[in-house]
mmCIF file of C-alpha atoms and ligand atoms in Angstrom:
data_model
loop_
_atom_site.group_PDB
_atom_site.id
_atom_site.type_symbol
_atom_site.label_atom_id
_atom_site.label_comp_id
_atom_site.label_asym_id
_atom_site.label_seq_id
_atom_site.Cartn_x
_atom_site.Cartn_y
_atom_site.Cartn_z
ATOM 1 C CA MET A 1 -3.227 12.088 -26.915
ATOM 2 C CA ILE A 2 -0.176 14.448 -25.018
ATOM 3 C CA ASP A 3 -0.995 18.222 -24.996
ATOM 4 C CA GLY A 4 -1.139 20.742 -23.168
ATOM 5 C CA ASN A 5 -3.963 20.013 -20.492
ATOM 6 C CA THR A 6 -2.425 15.815 -19.957
ATOM 7 C CA LEU A 7 -2.279 14.836 -16.369
ATOM 8 C CA LEU A 8 0.773 12.118 -15.730
ATOM 9 C CA PHE A 9 1.095 8.857 -14.175
ATOM 10 C CA GLY A 10 4.136 6.153 -13.608
ATOM 11 C CA ILE A 11 5.507 4.207 -12.082
ATOM 12 C CA VAL A 12 9.364 3.977 -10.364
ATOM 13 C CA GLY A 13 11.465 1.182 -9.839
ATOM 14 C CA ASP A 14 15.192 -0.205 -11.101
ATOM 15 C CA PRO A 15 15.130 -1.475 -13.098
ATOM 16 C CA VAL A 16 11.267 -1.157 -14.580
ATOM 17 C CA GLY A 17 11.674 -1.422 -18.398
ATOM 18 C CA HIS A 18 9.950 -4.795 -17.519
ATOM 19 C CA SER A 19 7.024 -4.050 -16.108
ATOM 20 C CA LEU A 20 3.435 -3.775 -17.463
ATOM 21 C CA SER A 21 2.079 -1.162 -16.111
ATOM 22 C CA PRO A 22 2.485 1.259 -18.133
ATOM 23 C CA LEU A 23 0.895 -0.705 -20.764
ATOM 24 C CA MET A 24 -1.322 -1.739 -18.584
ATOM 25 C CA HIS A 25 -2.917 1.516 -17.347
ATOM 26 C CA ASN A 26 -2.364 2.978 -20.676
ATOM 27 C CA ALA A 27 -4.847 0.885 -21.808
ATOM 28 C CA ASN A 28 -7.515 1.649 -18.895
ATOM 29 C CA ILE A 29 -6.886 4.918 -19.875
ATOM 30 C CA GLU A 30 -7.589 4.682 -23.500
ATOM 31 C CA SER A 31 -10.206 2.888 -22.911
ATOM 32 C CA LEU A 32 -12.211 5.348 -21.166
ATOM 33 C CA GLY A 33 -10.824 8.342 -23.459
ATOM 34 C CA LEU A 34 -9.388 10.047 -19.965
ATOM 35 C CA ASN A 35 -6.212 12.519 -20.678
ATOM 36 C CA TYR A 36 -3.848 10.831 -18.724
ATOM 37 C CA ALA A 37 -0.752 8.823 -19.843
ATOM 38 C CA TYR A 38 1.645 7.018 -17.176
ATOM 39 C CA VAL A 39 4.551 6.060 -18.060
ATOM 40 C CA PRO A 40 7.918 4.578 -16.132
ATOM 41 C CA PHE A 41 10.801 6.250 -13.877
ATOM 42 C CA HIS A 42 13.437 4.098 -13.611
ATOM 43 C CA VAL A 43 14.373 5.619 -10.872
ATOM 44 C CA LYS A 44 17.491 4.487 -8.749
ATOM 45 C CA LYS A 45 18.083 4.249 -4.934
ATOM 46 C CA GLU A 46 20.458 7.332 -4.639
ATOM 47 C CA ASN A 47 18.049 9.588 -6.152
ATOM 48 C CA ILE A 48 14.316 8.102 -3.424
ATOM 49 C CA GLN A 49 14.705 11.168 -1.700
ATOM 50 C CA ASN A 50 14.899 13.985 -4.360
ATOM 51 C CA LEU A 51 11.914 11.785 -6.483
ATOM 52 C CA ILE A 52 8.756 12.773 -3.691
ATOM 53 C CA SER A 53 9.277 16.572 -4.097
ATOM 54 C CA GLY A 54 9.896 16.105 -8.447
ATOM 55 C CA ALA A 55 7.516 14.867 -8.001
ATOM 56 C CA LYS A 56 4.893 17.116 -6.039
ATOM 57 C CA ALA A 57 7.022 19.749 -8.671
ATOM 58 C CA LEU A 58 6.451 18.651 -12.342
ATOM 59 C CA ASN A 59 2.905 18.055 -10.892
ATOM 60 C CA ILE A 60 2.020 14.150 -10.974
ATOM 61 C CA GLN A 61 -0.750 13.171 -9.750
ATOM 62 C CA GLY A 62 -0.126 9.406 -8.614
ATOM 63 C CA LEU A 63 2.427 6.806 -9.053
ATOM 64 C CA ASN A 64 3.264 3.169 -8.889
ATOM 65 C CA VAL A 65 6.271 2.428 -6.426
ATOM 66 C CA THR A 66 7.971 -1.250 -7.189
ATOM 67 C CA ILE A 67 10.934 -3.411 -6.357
ATOM 68 C CA PRO A 68 13.225 -2.101 -4.527
ATOM 69 C CA HIS A 69 11.750 1.550 -3.053
ATOM 70 C CA LYS A 70 8.954 0.424 -1.350
ATOM 71 C CA ILE A 71 9.920 0.350 1.983
ATOM 72 C CA GLU A 72 12.675 3.209 1.399
ATOM 73 C CA VAL A 73 9.799 5.646 0.053
ATOM 74 C CA ILE A 74 8.103 6.177 3.141
ATOM 75 C CA LYS A 75 10.674 8.642 5.024
ATOM 76 C CA TYR A 76 9.709 10.989 2.179
ATOM 77 C CA LEU A 77 5.950 11.187 2.052
ATOM 78 C CA ASP A 78 3.734 13.055 4.019
ATOM 79 C CA GLU A 79 1.538 10.367 4.707
ATOM 80 C CA ILE A 80 0.611 7.148 4.996
ATOM 81 C CA ASP A 81 -2.530 4.874 5.273
ATOM 82 C CA SER A 82 -3.223 2.642 8.485
ATOM 83 C CA LEU A 83 -2.537 -0.207 5.995
ATOM 84 C CA ALA A 84 0.856 0.944 4.539
ATOM 85 C CA GLU A 85 2.066 1.422 7.744
ATOM 86 C CA ASN A 86 1.297 -2.071 9.299
ATOM 87 C CA ILE A 87 2.610 -3.645 6.079
ATOM 88 C CA GLY A 88 5.496 -1.209 5.575
ATOM 89 C CA ALA A 89 5.548 -1.085 2.021
ATOM 90 C CA VAL A 90 4.349 1.769 0.385
ATOM 91 C CA ASN A 91 3.470 0.254 -4.012
ATOM 92 C CA THR A 92 0.593 3.454 -4.399
ATOM 93 C CA ILE A 93 1.263 7.398 -3.806
ATOM 94 C CA LYS A 94 -1.370 9.788 -3.680
ATOM 95 C CA PHE A 95 -0.758 14.012 -4.744
ATOM 96 C CA THR A 96 -2.941 15.911 -3.785
ATOM 97 C CA ASP A 97 -1.743 19.957 -3.365
ATOM 98 C CA GLY A 98 0.995 19.090 -2.357
ATOM 99 C CA ILE A 99 1.221 16.206 -0.180
ATOM 100 C CA ALA A 100 1.851 13.226 -0.797
ATOM 101 C CA LYS A 101 0.503 10.013 0.097
ATOM 102 C CA GLY A 102 1.149 6.295 0.859
ATOM 103 C CA TYR A 103 -0.594 3.398 0.632
ATOM 104 C CA ASN A 104 -0.050 -0.673 -0.350
ATOM 105 C CA THR A 105 -2.752 -2.391 -3.365
ATOM 106 C CA ASP A 106 -0.875 -5.322 -3.140
ATOM 107 C CA ALA A 107 -2.050 -6.270 -0.091
ATOM 108 C CA ILE A 108 -6.021 -5.230 -1.186
ATOM 109 C CA GLY A 109 -5.853 -6.729 -4.877
ATOM 110 C CA ALA A 110 -5.197 -9.870 -3.707
ATOM 111 C CA MET A 111 -7.440 -10.078 -1.123
ATOM 112 C CA THR A 112 -9.765 -8.767 -4.379
ATOM 113 C CA ALA A 113 -8.746 -11.862 -6.331
ATOM 114 C CA LEU A 114 -8.761 -14.328 -3.074
ATOM 115 C CA LYS A 115 -12.878 -12.892 -3.071
ATOM 116 C CA GLU A 116 -13.821 -13.239 -5.987
ATOM 117 C CA LYS A 117 -13.523 -17.273 -5.729
ATOM 118 C CA THR A 118 -14.007 -18.139 -2.541
ATOM 119 C CA ASP A 119 -15.157 -16.519 0.452
ATOM 120 C CA ILE A 120 -12.958 -15.034 3.653
ATOM 121 C CA LYS A 121 -14.918 -15.141 7.331
ATOM 122 C CA ASN A 122 -14.113 -17.824 9.440
ATOM 123 C CA LYS A 123 -11.554 -19.681 8.017
ATOM 124 C CA ASN A 124 -8.176 -21.130 8.398
ATOM 125 C CA VAL A 125 -4.814 -19.948 6.197
ATOM 126 C CA LEU A 126 -1.668 -21.012 5.434
ATOM 127 C CA VAL A 127 0.616 -17.953 4.183
ATOM 128 C CA LEU A 128 3.517 -19.951 2.235
ATOM 129 C CA GLY A 129 6.478 -17.345 3.185
ATOM 130 C CA ALA A 130 8.230 -14.632 4.400
ATOM 131 C CA GLY A 131 8.604 -11.897 2.033
ATOM 132 C CA GLY A 132 6.894 -8.751 1.370
ATOM 133 C CA ALA A 133 4.381 -10.228 -0.671
ATOM 134 C CA SER A 134 3.309 -12.703 2.753
ATOM 135 C CA ARG A 135 3.609 -9.982 5.259
ATOM 136 C CA ALA A 136 1.595 -7.382 2.549
ATOM 137 C CA ILE A 137 -1.190 -10.209 2.259
ATOM 138 C CA SER A 138 -1.297 -10.908 6.358
ATOM 139 C CA TYR A 139 -1.871 -7.930 7.149
ATOM 140 C CA ALA A 140 -4.985 -7.498 4.790
ATOM 141 C CA LEU A 141 -6.217 -10.799 5.737
ATOM 142 C CA CYS A 142 -5.978 -9.589 9.214
ATOM 143 C CA GLU A 143 -9.156 -6.726 8.142
ATOM 144 C CA GLU A 144 -10.558 -9.511 6.246
ATOM 145 C CA ASP A 145 -11.446 -11.095 9.939
ATOM 146 C CA VAL A 146 -10.827 -14.673 9.264
ATOM 147 C CA ASN A 147 -10.463 -17.896 11.992
ATOM 148 C CA SER A 148 -6.686 -18.277 12.030
ATOM 149 C CA ILE A 149 -3.224 -17.220 10.005
ATOM 150 C CA THR A 150 -0.454 -19.515 9.818
ATOM 151 C CA ILE A 151 2.544 -18.466 8.377
ATOM 152 C CA LEU A 152 5.703 -21.339 7.046
ATOM 153 C CA ASN A 153 8.954 -19.982 5.448
ATOM 154 C CA ARG A 154 12.127 -22.884 4.674
ATOM 155 C CA HIS A 155 14.080 -19.821 7.518
ATOM 156 C CA ILE A 156 11.799 -19.794 10.834
ATOM 157 C CA ASN A 157 13.290 -16.624 11.632
ATOM 158 C CA LYS A 158 11.703 -15.099 9.125
ATOM 159 C CA ALA A 159 8.971 -16.502 9.337
ATOM 160 C CA GLU A 160 8.887 -15.879 13.398
ATOM 161 C CA ALA A 161 9.690 -11.982 13.163
ATOM 162 C CA LEU A 162 6.494 -12.045 10.573
ATOM 163 C CA ALA A 163 4.035 -13.478 12.218
ATOM 164 C CA ASP A 164 5.444 -11.441 15.990
ATOM 165 C CA ASP A 165 4.467 -7.720 13.867
ATOM 166 C CA ILE A 166 2.171 -9.506 13.164
ATOM 167 C CA SER A 167 -0.184 -10.513 16.646
ATOM 168 C CA SER A 168 1.718 -6.726 18.204
ATOM 169 C CA LYS A 169 -0.201 -4.459 15.790
ATOM 170 C CA THR A 170 -3.395 -6.919 15.401
ATOM 171 C CA ASP A 171 -5.409 -8.484 17.548
ATOM 172 C CA TYR A 172 -4.528 -11.827 16.109
ATOM 173 C CA THR A 173 -2.108 -14.155 16.800
ATOM 174 C CA VAL A 174 0.101 -15.292 13.763
ATOM 175 C CA SER A 175 1.268 -19.092 14.368
ATOM 176 C CA TYR A 176 5.211 -20.511 12.385
ATOM 177 C CA ASP A 177 6.670 -22.633 12.048
ATOM 178 C CA LEU A 178 9.175 -23.598 9.007
ATOM 179 C CA GLN A 179 7.668 -25.340 5.653
ATOM 180 C CA SER A 180 8.974 -28.461 5.863
ATOM 181 C CA ASN A 181 6.068 -28.949 9.206
ATOM 182 C CA SER A 182 3.396 -28.148 6.536
ATOM 183 C CA ASN A 183 1.730 -31.550 6.347
ATOM 184 C CA LYS A 184 0.772 -30.603 10.908
ATOM 185 C CA TYR A 185 -1.460 -27.515 9.260
ATOM 186 C CA LEU A 186 -2.854 -29.022 5.917
ATOM 187 C CA LYS A 187 -5.698 -30.924 7.865
ATOM 188 C CA ASP A 188 -7.006 -27.815 9.120
ATOM 189 C CA THR A 189 -6.534 -25.814 6.105
ATOM 190 C CA ASP A 190 -8.708 -23.871 3.723
ATOM 191 C CA ILE A 191 -7.099 -21.477 2.020
ATOM 192 C CA ILE A 192 -3.367 -21.810 0.817
ATOM 193 C CA ILE A 193 -1.864 -18.663 0.039
ATOM 194 C CA ASN A 194 2.029 -18.954 -1.684
ATOM 195 C CA THR A 195 3.213 -15.867 -1.357
ATOM 196 C CA THR A 196 7.576 -17.263 -2.244
ATOM 197 C CA PRO A 197 9.156 -17.615 -5.997
ATOM 198 C CA ASN A 198 8.605 -21.099 -5.214
ATOM 199 C CA GLY A 199 8.350 -22.501 -9.342
ATOM 200 C CA MET A 200 8.085 -18.703 -11.130
ATOM 201 C CA TYR A 201 9.440 -18.773 -14.492
ATOM 202 C CA PRO A 202 12.196 -20.067 -15.218
ATOM 203 C CA HIS A 203 12.013 -22.571 -11.985
ATOM 204 C CA VAL A 204 9.124 -24.188 -13.832
ATOM 205 C CA ASP A 205 10.467 -27.447 -12.467
ATOM 206 C CA ASP A 206 10.869 -26.929 -9.631
ATOM 207 C CA LYS A 207 9.191 -29.935 -6.860
ATOM 208 C CA PRO A 208 5.563 -27.814 -5.584
ATOM 209 C CA LEU A 209 6.089 -26.903 -1.993
ATOM 210 C CA ILE A 210 1.989 -28.737 -1.407
ATOM 211 C CA TYR A 211 0.683 -32.115 -3.046
ATOM 212 C CA ALA A 212 -3.124 -32.677 -4.427
ATOM 213 C CA GLN A 213 -2.689 -35.459 -1.976
ATOM 214 C CA GLU A 214 -2.043 -33.040 0.844
ATOM 215 C CA MET A 215 -5.033 -30.970 -0.338
ATOM 216 C CA ASN A 216 -8.736 -31.153 -0.256
ATOM 217 C CA SER A 217 -11.297 -30.947 -2.585
ATOM 218 C CA ASP A 218 -12.742 -27.958 -0.304
ATOM 219 C CA MET A 219 -9.962 -25.915 -0.177
ATOM 220 C CA ALA A 220 -8.697 -22.540 -2.243
ATOM 221 C CA VAL A 221 -5.650 -22.390 -3.257
ATOM 222 C CA PHE A 222 -4.763 -19.183 -4.615
ATOM 223 C CA ASP A 223 -0.466 -18.535 -6.305
ATOM 224 C CA ILE A 224 0.316 -15.024 -6.477
ATOM 225 C CA VAL A 225 3.313 -15.926 -9.047
ATOM 226 C CA TYR A 226 1.066 -15.808 -12.611
ATOM 227 C CA THR A 227 4.708 -16.195 -14.529
ATOM 228 C CA PRO A 228 3.572 -19.268 -16.033
ATOM 229 C CA LEU A 229 -0.659 -19.201 -15.109
ATOM 230 C CA GLU A 230 -0.283 -22.302 -14.266
ATOM 231 C CA THR A 231 2.496 -23.019 -11.622
ATOM 232 C CA GLY A 232 3.231 -25.995 -9.883
ATOM 233 C CA ILE A 233 0.916 -25.718 -7.137
ATOM 234 C CA LEU A 234 -1.476 -24.395 -9.650
ATOM 235 C CA LYS A 235 -1.311 -27.653 -11.290
ATOM 236 C CA GLU A 236 -1.369 -29.986 -7.928
ATOM 237 C CA ALA A 237 -4.388 -28.322 -6.430
ATOM 238 C CA LYS A 238 -6.076 -28.909 -10.239
ATOM 239 C CA LYS A 239 -5.964 -32.641 -9.257
ATOM 240 C CA ILE A 240 -8.020 -32.776 -6.488
ATOM 241 C CA GLY A 241 -10.686 -30.745 -7.481
ATOM 242 C CA ALA A 242 -9.766 -27.542 -5.136
ATOM 243 C CA THR A 243 -10.774 -24.062 -6.146
ATOM 244 C CA ARG A 244 -7.159 -21.779 -7.697
ATOM 245 C CA ILE A 245 -6.392 -18.902 -7.915
ATOM 246 C CA SER A 246 -3.705 -16.874 -9.568
ATOM 247 C CA GLY A 247 -1.677 -14.071 -9.159
ATOM 248 C CA ILE A 248 -2.658 -12.897 -12.260
ATOM 249 C CA LYS A 249 -5.404 -11.517 -10.788
ATOM 250 C CA MET A 250 -3.815 -9.365 -7.266
ATOM 251 C CA PHE A 251 -1.198 -7.745 -9.872
ATOM 252 C CA LEU A 252 -4.797 -6.886 -12.225
ATOM 253 C CA TYR A 253 -6.422 -5.444 -9.063
ATOM 254 C CA GLN A 254 -3.727 -3.674 -7.587
ATOM 255 C CA GLY A 255 -3.450 -1.945 -10.862
ATOM 256 C CA VAL A 256 -7.442 -1.503 -10.297
ATOM 257 C CA GLU A 257 -7.061 0.278 -6.985
ATOM 258 C CA SER A 258 -4.031 2.711 -7.588
ATOM 259 C CA PHE A 259 -6.546 4.373 -10.388
ATOM 260 C CA LYS A 260 -8.862 4.744 -7.998
ATOM 261 C CA ILE A 261 -6.730 6.546 -5.735
ATOM 262 C CA TRP A 262 -5.221 7.913 -7.644
ATOM 263 C CA THR A 263 -8.417 9.456 -9.752
ATOM 264 C CA GLY A 264 -12.109 8.580 -7.806
ATOM 265 C CA ILE A 265 -13.221 5.921 -10.945
ATOM 266 C CA ASP A 266 -13.339 2.491 -11.213
ATOM 267 C CA ALA A 267 -10.801 0.848 -13.659
ATOM 268 C CA ASN A 268 -12.147 -0.774 -16.668
ATOM 269 C CA SER A 269 -10.376 -3.669 -15.651
ATOM 270 C CA LYS A 270 -11.695 -6.180 -18.723
ATOM 271 C CA VAL A 271 -9.405 -4.257 -20.622
ATOM 272 C CA MET A 272 -6.469 -4.472 -18.395
ATOM 273 C CA GLU A 273 -6.647 -8.521 -18.014
ATOM 274 C CA ASP A 274 -6.622 -8.447 -21.811
ATOM 275 C CA VAL A 275 -3.751 -6.327 -22.214
ATOM 276 C CA ILE A 276 -1.148 -8.678 -19.684
ATOM 277 C CA LEU A 277 -2.137 -11.522 -21.237
ATOM 278 C CA LYS A 278 -1.384 -10.812 -24.362
ATOM 279 C CA ALA A 279 1.770 -9.201 -23.628
ATOM 280 C CA SER A 280 1.856 -12.279 -21.413
ATOM 281 C CA GLY A 281 1.118 -14.137 -24.851
ATOM 282 C CA ILE A 282 -1.628 -16.108 -22.665
ATOM 283 C CA ASP A 283 -4.404 -16.686 -24.630
ATOM 284 C CA ASP A 284 -7.148 -17.972 -22.716
ATOM 285 C CA ILE A 285 -7.024 -17.117 -19.366
ATOM 286 C CA GLY A 286 -9.311 -20.412 -18.389
ATOM 287 C CA GLU A 287 -11.152 -20.367 -15.101
ATOM 288 C CA PHE A 288 -8.581 -18.002 -13.781
HETATM 289 N N1 NAP B 301 1.073 -10.725 -8.579
HETATM 290 C C1 NAP B 301 1.003 -10.550 -7.665
HETATM 291 O O1 NAP B 301 0.699 -8.427 -8.335
HETATM 292 C C2 NAP B 301 3.292 -10.954 -7.084
HETATM 293 C C3 NAP B 301 3.236 -8.920 -6.587
HETATM 294 C C4 NAP B 301 3.865 -9.080 -5.595
HETATM 295 C C5 NAP B 301 5.093 -10.358 -5.767
HETATM 296 N N2 NAP B 301 4.452 -11.392 -6.319
HETATM 297 C C6 NAP B 301 5.485 -12.657 -6.614
HETATM 298 O O2 NAP B 301 5.915 -12.978 -5.476
HETATM 299 C C7 NAP B 301 7.050 -13.387 -5.369
HETATM 300 C C8 NAP B 301 7.548 -13.509 -3.508
HETATM 301 O O3 NAP B 301 8.092 -11.604 -3.409
HETATM 302 P P1 NAP B 301 8.990 -11.222 -2.538
HETATM 303 O O4 NAP B 301 8.360 -9.897 -3.041
HETATM 304 O O5 NAP B 301 7.291 -11.765 -1.362
HETATM 305 O O6 NAP B 301 9.544 -12.114 -2.773
HETATM 306 P P2 NAP B 301 10.708 -12.032 -0.854
HETATM 307 O O7 NAP B 301 10.485 -10.452 0.070
HETATM 308 O O8 NAP B 301 12.505 -12.043 -1.435
HETATM 309 O O9 NAP B 301 10.234 -13.225 -0.248
HETATM 310 C C9 NAP B 301 10.247 -14.629 -0.714
HETATM 311 C C10 NAP B 301 9.755 -15.546 0.795
HETATM 312 O O10 NAP B 301 9.776 -16.190 0.111
HETATM 313 C C11 NAP B 301 10.721 -18.053 0.130
HETATM 314 N N3 NAP B 301 11.693 -18.172 -0.614
HETATM 315 C C12 NAP B 301 12.283 -18.409 -1.976
HETATM 316 N N4 NAP B 301 12.635 -19.140 -3.108
HETATM 317 C C13 NAP B 301 12.080 -20.237 -2.791
HETATM 318 C C14 NAP B 301 11.898 -21.265 -2.614
HETATM 319 N N5 NAP B 301 12.277 -22.138 -4.189
HETATM 320 N N6 NAP B 301 10.486 -22.828 -1.932
HETATM 321 C C15 NAP B 301 10.538 -22.263 -1.109
HETATM 322 N N7 NAP B 301 10.778 -20.951 -0.498
HETATM 323 C C16 NAP B 301 10.835 -19.885 -1.117
HETATM 324 C C17 NAP B 301 12.185 -16.710 0.918
HETATM 325 O O11 NAP B 301 12.066 -18.059 2.105
HETATM 326 P P3 NAP B 301 13.554 -18.091 2.864
HETATM 327 O O12 NAP B 301 12.875 -16.442 3.497
HETATM 328 O O13 NAP B 301 13.276 -18.741 3.514
HETATM 329 O O14 NAP B 301 14.480 -17.371 2.175
HETATM 330 C C18 NAP B 301 10.869 -16.012 1.349
HETATM 331 O O15 NAP B 301 10.399 -15.900 2.342
HETATM 332 C C19 NAP B 301 8.133 -13.571 -6.400
HETATM 333 O O16 NAP B 301 7.962 -14.633 -7.067
HETATM 334 C C20 NAP B 301 6.705 -11.687 -6.318
HETATM 335 O O17 NAP B 301 7.056 -11.691 -8.182
HETATM 336 C C21 NAP B 301 3.330 -10.965 -6.942
#
């Protein structure tokens, strides 16, 4: 119950009403018996500047930041974690003694989801897509000692810009190509990560970007889209017996990591997972 000592956390976005984060974080807070509350804040672009000073004034402890503010918010922060700085996007802010520090837990959430199911050290990774999520994941892969990273996109200029940016800031030389040339890379690929919205509800009948016959059973296939839980590319991966990873785990673990950053406390990930599955209408997460 909220009282005079309740500490406040929240999420800012535009829109924000669809977000599962309030449900997920409040279930965790309740299960741990903490006097915290997590609320949604619908913040328009023109108010981003006031957001940080307003949050400090209200003694808010931590915020998640979602679309479309993940990049814009950076210029109003006092400090930024080095991974978030390289990625150029922040989804978590911690307030400590009037200092606002930004982090990117989307990247960490994706790595946790991946490493839960497969070893990633020295692996060859094919990343489909070159947008914001690809950027976060591709940078995070550079911190994981993978062997190689190749970014494929339907517009090659975007893949080239991202690959060049990462190559200039890290020890990796990231390759890039057109999505339509995926066949050239699949023989040597250990892990496929789909970061495009291909197959996302309501476009569930989109042709998958990679088919079963182009995969092999030793591969791991990670789709960061989780509506539906079993996307087209994951159906293809099942046909060949490849390891499959759902984007719902990435969403879960970004929340777990944000909570740890804010409070230093390990979140109750089971409770968080149960509540997001229930809200998504999923009865059984199966192998995911
Ligand atoms: N699981 C999670 O926690 C989580 C977190 C973040 C994002 N996501 C999901 O990840 C997806 C991408 O998000 P984002 O922020 O990276 O988006 P974004 O910045 O708009 O980038 C989308 C990328 O996908 C490509 N693309 C778009 N539609 C495509 C299609 N039908 N076929 C092939 N390529 C396509 C785009 O290619 P072009 O450059 O050629 O246009 C672009 O490279 C969304 O579905 C989002 O919901 C999930």
